[in-house]
Short mmCIF file of C-alpha atoms and ligand atoms in Angstrom, two decimals:
data_model
loop_
_atom_site.label_atom_id
_atom_site.label_comp_id
_atom_site.label_asym_id
_atom_site.label_seq_id
_atom_site.Cartn_x
_atom_site.Cartn_y
_atom_site.Cartn_z
CA MET H 1 -70.57 -2.43 -58.54
CA SER H 2 -73.21 -1.98 -55.85
CA THR H 3 -71.39 -1.88 -52.33
CA THR H 4 -73.51 -1.83 -49.14
CA PRO H 5 -73.98 1.33 -47.33
CA GLN H 6 -72.43 2.30 -44.39
CA THR H 7 -75.12 2.62 -40.99
CA ILE H 8 -74.78 5.74 -39.60
CA ALA H 9 -76.22 6.41 -36.17
CA LEU H 10 -78.54 9.12 -35.04
CA ALA H 11 -79.29 10.00 -31.11
CA GLY H 12 -82.40 11.63 -30.30
CA THR H 13 -85.25 11.70 -32.71
CA GLY H 14 -85.63 15.67 -33.38
CA ASP H 15 -86.17 18.09 -35.45
CA LEU H 16 -82.88 18.17 -36.89
CA ALA H 17 -82.25 14.99 -37.21
CA LYS H 18 -85.33 14.58 -39.46
CA HIS H 19 -83.38 16.59 -41.74
CA ILE H 20 -80.01 14.93 -41.55
CA CYS H 21 -82.16 11.86 -42.26
CA THR H 22 -83.57 13.16 -45.37
CA ALA H 23 -80.21 13.87 -46.50
CA LEU H 24 -78.72 9.95 -45.81
CA LEU H 25 -82.32 8.51 -46.78
CA ALA H 26 -81.27 10.18 -50.46
CA SER H 27 -77.63 8.84 -50.34
CA PRO H 28 -77.18 5.76 -52.20
CA SER H 29 -73.82 5.75 -49.29
CA PHE H 30 -75.19 5.73 -45.92
CA THR H 31 -77.95 3.97 -44.55
CA PRO H 32 -79.24 5.80 -41.20
CA ILE H 33 -80.75 4.33 -37.66
CA VAL H 34 -81.90 6.10 -34.98
CA LEU H 35 -81.47 5.86 -31.04
CA SER H 36 -84.61 6.52 -28.88
CA ARG H 37 -85.34 7.47 -25.66
CA SER H 38 -88.74 5.99 -26.17
CA SER H 39 -89.51 2.54 -28.54
CA SER H 40 -91.26 1.99 -31.96
CA THR H 41 -93.55 -0.08 -29.97
CA GLN H 42 -94.64 3.12 -28.48
CA PRO H 43 -94.65 5.88 -30.64
CA THR H 44 -94.61 9.49 -29.60
CA PRO H 45 -95.07 12.28 -32.21
CA GLN H 46 -91.79 12.95 -32.81
CA THR H 47 -90.46 9.19 -33.37
CA THR H 48 -93.42 8.74 -35.87
CA TRP H 49 -91.88 10.55 -38.85
CA PHE H 50 -88.77 8.09 -38.31
CA SER H 51 -90.47 4.79 -38.76
CA THR H 52 -93.26 6.54 -41.47
CA HIS H 53 -89.42 6.85 -43.42
CA GLN H 54 -88.02 3.08 -42.72
CA ILE H 55 -86.22 4.24 -40.09
CA PRO H 56 -84.95 1.50 -37.64
CA ILE H 57 -85.12 3.05 -34.17
CA HIS H 58 -83.30 1.69 -31.61
CA LYS H 59 -84.48 2.03 -27.89
CA THR H 60 -81.80 3.23 -25.40
CA ASP H 61 -81.29 3.84 -22.16
CA TYR H 62 -77.92 5.76 -23.05
CA SER H 63 -76.10 2.96 -20.98
CA VAL H 64 -72.59 1.98 -22.53
CA PRO H 65 -73.59 -2.12 -22.89
CA SER H 66 -77.09 -0.44 -24.18
CA LEU H 67 -75.08 1.82 -26.91
CA LEU H 68 -72.07 -0.83 -27.95
CA ASP H 69 -75.12 -3.21 -28.54
CA ILE H 70 -76.74 -1.54 -31.37
CA LEU H 71 -73.69 0.03 -32.17
CA ASN H 72 -71.81 -3.40 -33.23
CA THR H 73 -75.36 -5.14 -34.37
CA THR H 74 -76.27 -2.33 -36.99
CA LYS H 75 -72.49 -2.28 -38.22
CA ALA H 76 -72.77 1.85 -37.16
CA THR H 77 -69.19 3.74 -38.54
CA THR H 78 -70.82 7.56 -37.29
CA LEU H 79 -72.09 8.14 -34.83
CA ILE H 80 -74.22 11.52 -34.61
CA SER H 81 -75.37 12.76 -31.33
CA LEU H 82 -78.87 15.42 -32.32
CA ILE H 83 -79.76 15.46 -28.41
CA ASN H 84 -80.86 18.57 -26.89
CA ASP H 85 -79.78 18.92 -23.56
CA PRO H 86 -78.49 22.03 -21.72
CA THR H 87 -78.28 20.06 -18.90
CA PRO H 88 -75.24 18.82 -17.05
CA THR H 89 -76.52 14.98 -17.77
CA TYR H 90 -74.88 16.43 -21.85
CA THR H 91 -71.55 15.39 -20.66
CA THR H 92 -72.75 12.03 -18.93
CA THR H 93 -74.74 11.05 -22.14
CA HIS H 94 -72.30 12.37 -24.85
CA THR H 95 -69.60 10.51 -23.06
CA ALA H 96 -71.56 7.11 -22.53
CA LEU H 97 -71.93 7.58 -26.57
CA LEU H 98 -67.68 8.20 -27.03
CA THR H 99 -67.16 4.70 -24.34
CA ALA H 100 -69.49 2.84 -26.49
CA CYS H 101 -67.74 4.20 -30.22
CA GLN H 102 -64.41 3.36 -28.20
CA ARG H 103 -65.92 0.28 -27.14
CA SER H 104 -67.63 -0.82 -30.83
CA THR H 105 -66.01 -2.79 -33.64
CA ALA H 106 -66.61 -0.34 -36.76
CA CYS H 107 -68.31 3.10 -35.12
CA LYS H 108 -65.08 5.03 -34.64
CA ARG H 109 -66.59 9.09 -35.48
CA LEU H 110 -68.35 11.05 -33.42
CA ILE H 111 -70.44 14.22 -34.01
CA PRO H 112 -71.15 15.43 -30.39
CA SER H 113 -74.46 17.54 -30.37
CA GLU H 114 -73.49 21.52 -31.32
CA TYR H 115 -74.82 23.09 -34.19
CA ILE H 116 -74.37 26.24 -32.94
CA GLY H 117 -71.67 29.31 -34.16
CA ASP H 118 -67.98 30.07 -33.70
CA THR H 119 -67.55 27.90 -30.64
CA GLU H 120 -63.65 28.79 -31.05
CA THR H 121 -64.45 32.28 -30.40
CA HIS H 122 -66.74 32.07 -27.73
CA PRO H 123 -66.71 28.29 -26.53
CA LEU H 124 -68.69 29.56 -23.30
CA LYS H 125 -71.45 30.82 -25.07
CA PRO H 126 -74.34 30.83 -23.98
CA PRO H 127 -72.92 30.14 -20.38
CA PHE H 128 -75.34 27.54 -19.85
CA TYR H 129 -73.26 25.65 -22.34
CA ALA H 130 -70.52 26.21 -19.90
CA ARG H 131 -72.00 22.97 -17.63
CA SER H 132 -73.38 20.89 -20.52
CA ARG H 133 -71.34 21.38 -24.27
CA ALA H 134 -67.97 22.21 -22.65
CA PRO H 135 -67.09 19.54 -19.74
CA PHE H 136 -67.47 17.01 -22.76
CA ARG H 137 -65.23 18.71 -25.15
CA HIS H 138 -62.60 18.53 -22.86
CA VAL H 139 -63.21 14.97 -22.34
CA LEU H 140 -63.11 14.51 -25.99
CA ARG H 141 -59.48 16.17 -26.67
CA LEU H 142 -58.04 14.28 -24.55
CA GLN H 143 -58.93 10.76 -26.28
CA THR H 144 -57.54 9.96 -29.99
CA GLU H 145 -59.17 6.58 -31.10
CA ILE H 146 -62.06 8.23 -31.87
CA GLU H 147 -62.35 10.89 -34.76
CA TRP H 148 -64.84 13.67 -33.52
CA THR H 149 -65.70 17.01 -35.05
CA LEU H 150 -67.85 20.23 -33.53
CA PHE H 151 -69.81 21.14 -36.41
CA ASN H 152 -71.75 24.10 -35.83
CA VAL H 153 -73.96 25.76 -38.16
CA GLY H 154 -74.76 28.77 -36.98
CA TRP H 155 -78.73 30.49 -37.01
CA LEU H 156 -81.37 27.43 -38.73
CA MET H 157 -82.09 29.27 -41.75
CA ASP H 158 -86.13 27.35 -41.51
CA TYR H 159 -86.70 30.26 -38.57
CA PHE H 160 -87.57 32.37 -41.85
CA LEU H 161 -89.79 29.67 -43.05
CA PRO H 162 -93.66 29.03 -42.61
CA ALA H 163 -93.86 26.02 -39.74
CA ALA H 164 -95.60 23.40 -42.39
CA LYS H 165 -92.22 24.14 -44.67
CA THR H 166 -90.00 22.92 -42.66
CA HIS H 167 -89.27 20.28 -39.29
CA MET H 168 -88.07 22.82 -37.06
CA ARG H 169 -90.48 23.78 -34.83
CA PRO H 170 -90.53 27.46 -34.11
CA ALA H 171 -87.96 28.79 -31.98
CA ALA H 172 -90.63 31.30 -30.65
CA GLY H 173 -89.18 33.90 -27.72
CA VAL H 174 -85.51 33.63 -28.99
CA PHE H 175 -85.43 33.92 -32.62
CA PRO H 176 -86.05 37.58 -33.20
CA ILE H 177 -88.58 37.50 -36.36
CA ASP H 178 -92.42 35.90 -35.71
CA LEU H 179 -93.69 35.17 -38.92
CA GLY H 180 -97.07 34.70 -37.54
CA SER H 181 -97.62 38.00 -36.15
CA TRP H 182 -95.54 39.28 -39.19
CA THR H 183 -93.12 41.09 -36.49
CA ALA H 184 -90.04 41.25 -35.59
CA LEU H 185 -88.09 41.49 -31.67
CA VAL H 186 -84.35 41.88 -32.97
CA ARG H 187 -81.75 42.71 -30.50
CA GLY H 188 -79.06 45.68 -31.02
CA SER H 189 -79.02 47.38 -33.37
CA GLY H 190 -80.00 44.68 -35.81
CA GLU H 191 -76.70 45.34 -38.24
CA GLU H 192 -74.56 42.43 -36.17
CA VAL H 193 -73.71 39.79 -38.60
CA GLN H 194 -75.00 36.54 -38.19
CA SER H 195 -74.62 33.46 -40.21
CA TRP H 196 -77.56 31.01 -41.20
CA THR H 197 -77.68 27.58 -42.70
CA CYS H 198 -81.56 25.73 -43.58
CA GLY H 199 -81.84 22.57 -42.00
CA ARG H 200 -81.90 21.03 -46.12
CA ASP H 201 -78.43 22.05 -46.02
CA VAL H 202 -77.51 21.06 -42.80
CA GLY H 203 -78.04 17.50 -43.73
CA ARG H 204 -76.30 16.95 -47.15
CA ALA H 205 -73.35 19.18 -45.07
CA VAL H 206 -73.41 15.95 -42.98
CA VAL H 207 -73.73 13.64 -45.60
CA ALA H 208 -70.58 14.96 -47.00
CA LEU H 209 -68.76 14.72 -43.69
CA CYS H 210 -69.67 11.48 -43.53
CA GLY H 211 -67.86 10.35 -46.77
CA ALA H 212 -64.69 12.55 -46.14
CA GLY H 213 -61.45 10.37 -45.71
CA ALA H 214 -60.71 8.43 -42.29
CA GLY H 215 -58.57 11.58 -40.50
CA GLN H 216 -59.68 14.46 -42.97
CA TRP H 217 -62.11 15.80 -39.99
CA GLU H 218 -61.01 19.00 -38.16
CA SER H 219 -61.93 19.54 -34.38
CA HIS H 220 -64.61 22.38 -35.82
CA THR H 221 -66.33 22.34 -38.91
CA TYR H 222 -68.60 25.44 -39.97
CA VAL H 223 -71.23 25.35 -42.78
CA ALA H 224 -72.70 28.78 -43.56
CA ALA H 225 -75.33 29.71 -46.48
CA GLU H 226 -74.82 33.43 -45.91
CA TRP H 227 -73.16 36.23 -43.82
CA SER H 228 -76.20 38.59 -42.83
CA THR H 229 -77.98 40.77 -40.94
CA PHE H 230 -81.02 40.89 -39.02
CA ASN H 231 -82.38 44.27 -40.84
CA SER H 232 -81.26 42.80 -43.91
CA ALA H 233 -83.14 39.78 -43.33
CA ILE H 234 -86.76 41.86 -42.59
CA LYS H 235 -85.77 43.38 -45.99
CA VAL H 236 -85.59 40.20 -47.52
CA LEU H 237 -88.48 39.13 -46.25
CA GLU H 238 -90.58 42.15 -46.88
CA LYS H 239 -89.64 42.14 -50.14
CA HIS H 240 -90.37 38.37 -50.90
CA TYR H 241 -93.98 38.86 -49.12
CA GLY H 242 -94.75 42.67 -50.52
CA ARG H 243 -95.81 43.84 -46.91
CA PRO H 244 -93.50 46.05 -44.06
CA MET H 245 -93.10 44.32 -41.22
CA ALA H 246 -93.38 45.97 -37.53
CA VAL H 247 -90.29 45.72 -36.16
CA THR H 248 -88.91 46.61 -32.36
CA TYR H 249 -85.25 47.06 -30.71
CA ARG H 250 -84.24 46.00 -27.42
CA SER H 251 -81.15 47.16 -26.71
CA TRP H 252 -77.84 45.87 -25.16
CA GLU H 253 -78.02 47.64 -22.26
CA SER H 254 -81.51 46.04 -21.65
CA ILE H 255 -80.22 42.51 -22.56
CA GLN H 256 -77.85 43.16 -19.70
CA GLN H 257 -79.89 44.37 -17.42
CA THR H 258 -81.89 40.98 -17.32
CA LEU H 259 -78.86 38.78 -17.22
CA ALA H 260 -77.74 41.48 -14.16
CA GLU H 261 -81.26 41.21 -11.99
CA SER H 262 -83.58 38.43 -13.29
CA GLU H 263 -84.03 35.46 -11.09
CA ASP H 264 -86.03 33.96 -13.51
CA PRO H 265 -83.87 30.92 -15.17
CA GLU H 266 -86.07 31.20 -18.32
CA ALA H 267 -85.55 34.79 -18.82
CA LEU H 268 -82.18 34.47 -18.14
CA GLU H 269 -81.50 31.68 -20.46
CA VAL H 270 -83.00 33.83 -23.35
CA ALA H 271 -80.86 36.91 -22.34
CA GLN H 272 -77.64 35.22 -22.35
CA ILE H 273 -78.57 34.07 -26.36
CA GLU H 274 -80.06 37.35 -27.01
CA GLU H 275 -76.76 38.17 -25.97
CA MET H 276 -75.21 36.14 -28.07
CA MET H 277 -76.92 37.72 -31.04
CA VAL H 278 -75.37 40.82 -30.61
CA MET H 279 -72.15 39.99 -29.65
CA GLY H 280 -71.90 38.08 -32.93
CA CYS H 281 -71.26 34.80 -31.69
CA LEU H 282 -73.63 32.95 -33.97
CA ALA H 283 -71.77 33.89 -36.73
CA CYS H 284 -69.61 31.33 -37.87
CA PRO H 285 -65.89 32.45 -38.84
CA ARG H 286 -66.09 33.45 -42.17
CA GLU H 287 -62.17 32.70 -43.84
CA LYS H 288 -62.39 28.75 -42.21
CA THR H 289 -65.69 28.47 -43.45
CA LEU H 290 -65.19 29.21 -46.86
CA ARG H 291 -62.19 27.40 -46.62
CA GLN H 292 -64.22 24.16 -45.23
CA ARG H 293 -67.07 24.55 -48.16
CA GLU H 294 -64.09 24.11 -50.64
CA LYS H 295 -62.30 21.26 -48.86
CA PHE H 296 -65.86 19.30 -47.42
CA PHE H 297 -68.98 21.09 -49.14
CA PRO H 298 -68.52 21.67 -52.90
CA GLU H 299 -71.43 20.08 -53.68
CA VAL H 300 -73.98 20.93 -51.48
CA GLY H 301 -75.60 24.05 -53.15
CA PHE H 302 -76.46 25.95 -50.24
CA LEU H 303 -79.33 28.01 -50.61
CA GLY H 304 -79.32 31.65 -49.71
CA LEU H 305 -82.34 33.46 -47.33
CA GLU H 306 -83.88 34.91 -50.94
CA GLU H 307 -83.08 31.53 -52.39
CA LEU H 308 -84.43 29.50 -49.73
CA LEU H 309 -88.04 32.21 -49.93
CA ALA H 310 -88.57 31.37 -53.60
CA TYR H 311 -87.70 27.69 -52.87
CA ALA H 312 -89.52 27.18 -50.71
CA ASP H 313 -92.88 28.86 -52.83
CA GLY H 314 -92.60 26.08 -54.94
CA VAL H 315 -92.07 22.96 -52.89
CA ASP H 316 -95.16 21.55 -50.26
CA PHE H 317 -91.51 21.04 -48.10
CA VAL H 318 -88.08 22.15 -47.63
N1 NAP U 1 -78.77 26.56 -34.45
C1 NAP U 1 -79.88 26.39 -34.52
O1 NAP U 1 -80.33 27.69 -34.98
C2 NAP U 1 -80.18 25.48 -33.65
C3 NAP U 1 -81.73 25.77 -34.01
C4 NAP U 1 -82.43 24.28 -33.23
C5 NAP U 1 -81.55 23.39 -32.52
N2 NAP U 1 -80.31 23.08 -32.54
C6 NAP U 1 -79.26 21.94 -31.77
O2 NAP U 1 -79.42 21.40 -32.29
C7 NAP U 1 -79.10 20.07 -31.37
C8 NAP U 1 -81.07 19.24 -32.06
O3 NAP U 1 -81.99 20.06 -32.07
P1 NAP U 1 -83.50 20.05 -32.10
O4 NAP U 1 -84.04 21.03 -32.35
O5 NAP U 1 -83.67 18.73 -33.37
O6 NAP U 1 -83.82 18.86 -31.22
P2 NAP U 1 -84.94 18.59 -30.72
O7 NAP U 1 -86.29 18.33 -31.37
O8 NAP U 1 -85.39 19.60 -29.68
O9 NAP U 1 -84.78 17.04 -29.36
C9 NAP U 1 -83.50 16.22 -29.81
C10 NAP U 1 -84.10 14.44 -29.47
O10 NAP U 1 -83.14 14.93 -28.31
C11 NAP U 1 -83.67 13.80 -27.32
N3 NAP U 1 -83.25 14.43 -26.25
C12 NAP U 1 -83.74 15.35 -25.49
N4 NAP U 1 -83.01 15.12 -24.31
C13 NAP U 1 -82.84 13.98 -23.70
C14 NAP U 1 -82.05 13.48 -22.90
N5 NAP U 1 -81.46 14.34 -21.37
N6 NAP U 1 -80.76 12.46 -23.09
C15 NAP U 1 -81.26 11.86 -24.01
N7 NAP U 1 -82.15 12.35 -25.12
C16 NAP U 1 -82.49 13.76 -25.15
C17 NAP U 1 -85.04 13.10 -27.93
O11 NAP U 1 -84.80 12.30 -28.30
P3 NAP U 1 -85.99 11.22 -27.99
O12 NAP U 1 -87.01 11.27 -27.64
O13 NAP U 1 -85.66 10.15 -29.08
O14 NAP U 1 -84.58 10.35 -26.66
C18 NAP U 1 -85.43 14.08 -28.81
O15 NAP U 1 -86.39 14.27 -29.51
C19 NAP U 1 -79.24 20.63 -30.75
O16 NAP U 1 -77.74 20.55 -30.36
C20 NAP U 1 -79.59 22.16 -30.69
O17 NAP U 1 -79.22 22.51 -29.39
C21 NAP U 1 -79.35 24.31 -33.52
#
């Protein structure tokens, strides 16, 4: 007997949203819709992909009445934010998302836009999140009506892939490896533990979370395909492509000097992420992540880096 698929609403039409929509479209249990500041009648390069895949785009100004109307009209049951906003308006927008869920007839689950690393041990890293995400986490904790989880994925492993094989645009200047120039700028010694998961598997994990029974979610959810280091990842890439990579290192002291002395806001934001890489903040906590893999994600089939590179060779798009 077939049942009507649940509507899952995604806020923001960015890169990661496409990977999650792909997984939702592949599931008979769910159907995605997206919320955007743009409408389908005024397509942008970002929204076009969603229209092409027949995913309804609902224009919103992120006011509560506008959000409430969309959630009730579409009968969405879960709202997932992919909004990429590192400024304090993150909290305003997410508070409106939460309020709309509270007032809606059916949307009683919310995943805010986190998707970083170990937010329990390092809740205020990078420091610019202290102005955006941290205040909203406080707002979430003050209520019990809406089920929520802070969903974290470590590094998106797609940055190890050629750009044409993933929706994720290269994180130039931040991710240590630049496949285009075949160079790496490793922060620290390169032996600091990191964790990573590819966008395909993040999408599959979100589908699994949407399928988990009411009351099952935990305050923090982690996925990690593997724990490794940038030195090891470089060796994997060199072996896979059969060519040595030019590698340079930026020391902890050099990063700290930028943090202490730079007056350039962009350089400071990059240095805040660099500091996190050396501190291991992007590595999801192993024990909890593995426990949650058994509980929520036994079917995902997470690809490690070697597997991802081999898989990507055989397909046009991961
Ligand atoms: N762990 C990792 O390695 C990693 C890597 C990349 C991203 N992330 C995280 O994943 C999430 C999604 O990132 P992404 O790369 O997919 O983002 P993205 O492609 O840069 O954009 C996401 C969308 O956010 C919406 N948006 C941006 N600013 C907004 C604002 N002020 N108000 C409302 N909407 C706004 C836009 O949608 P509309 O134009 O349709 O409104 C945009 O397309 C973020 O939390 C990001 O930090 C993590």
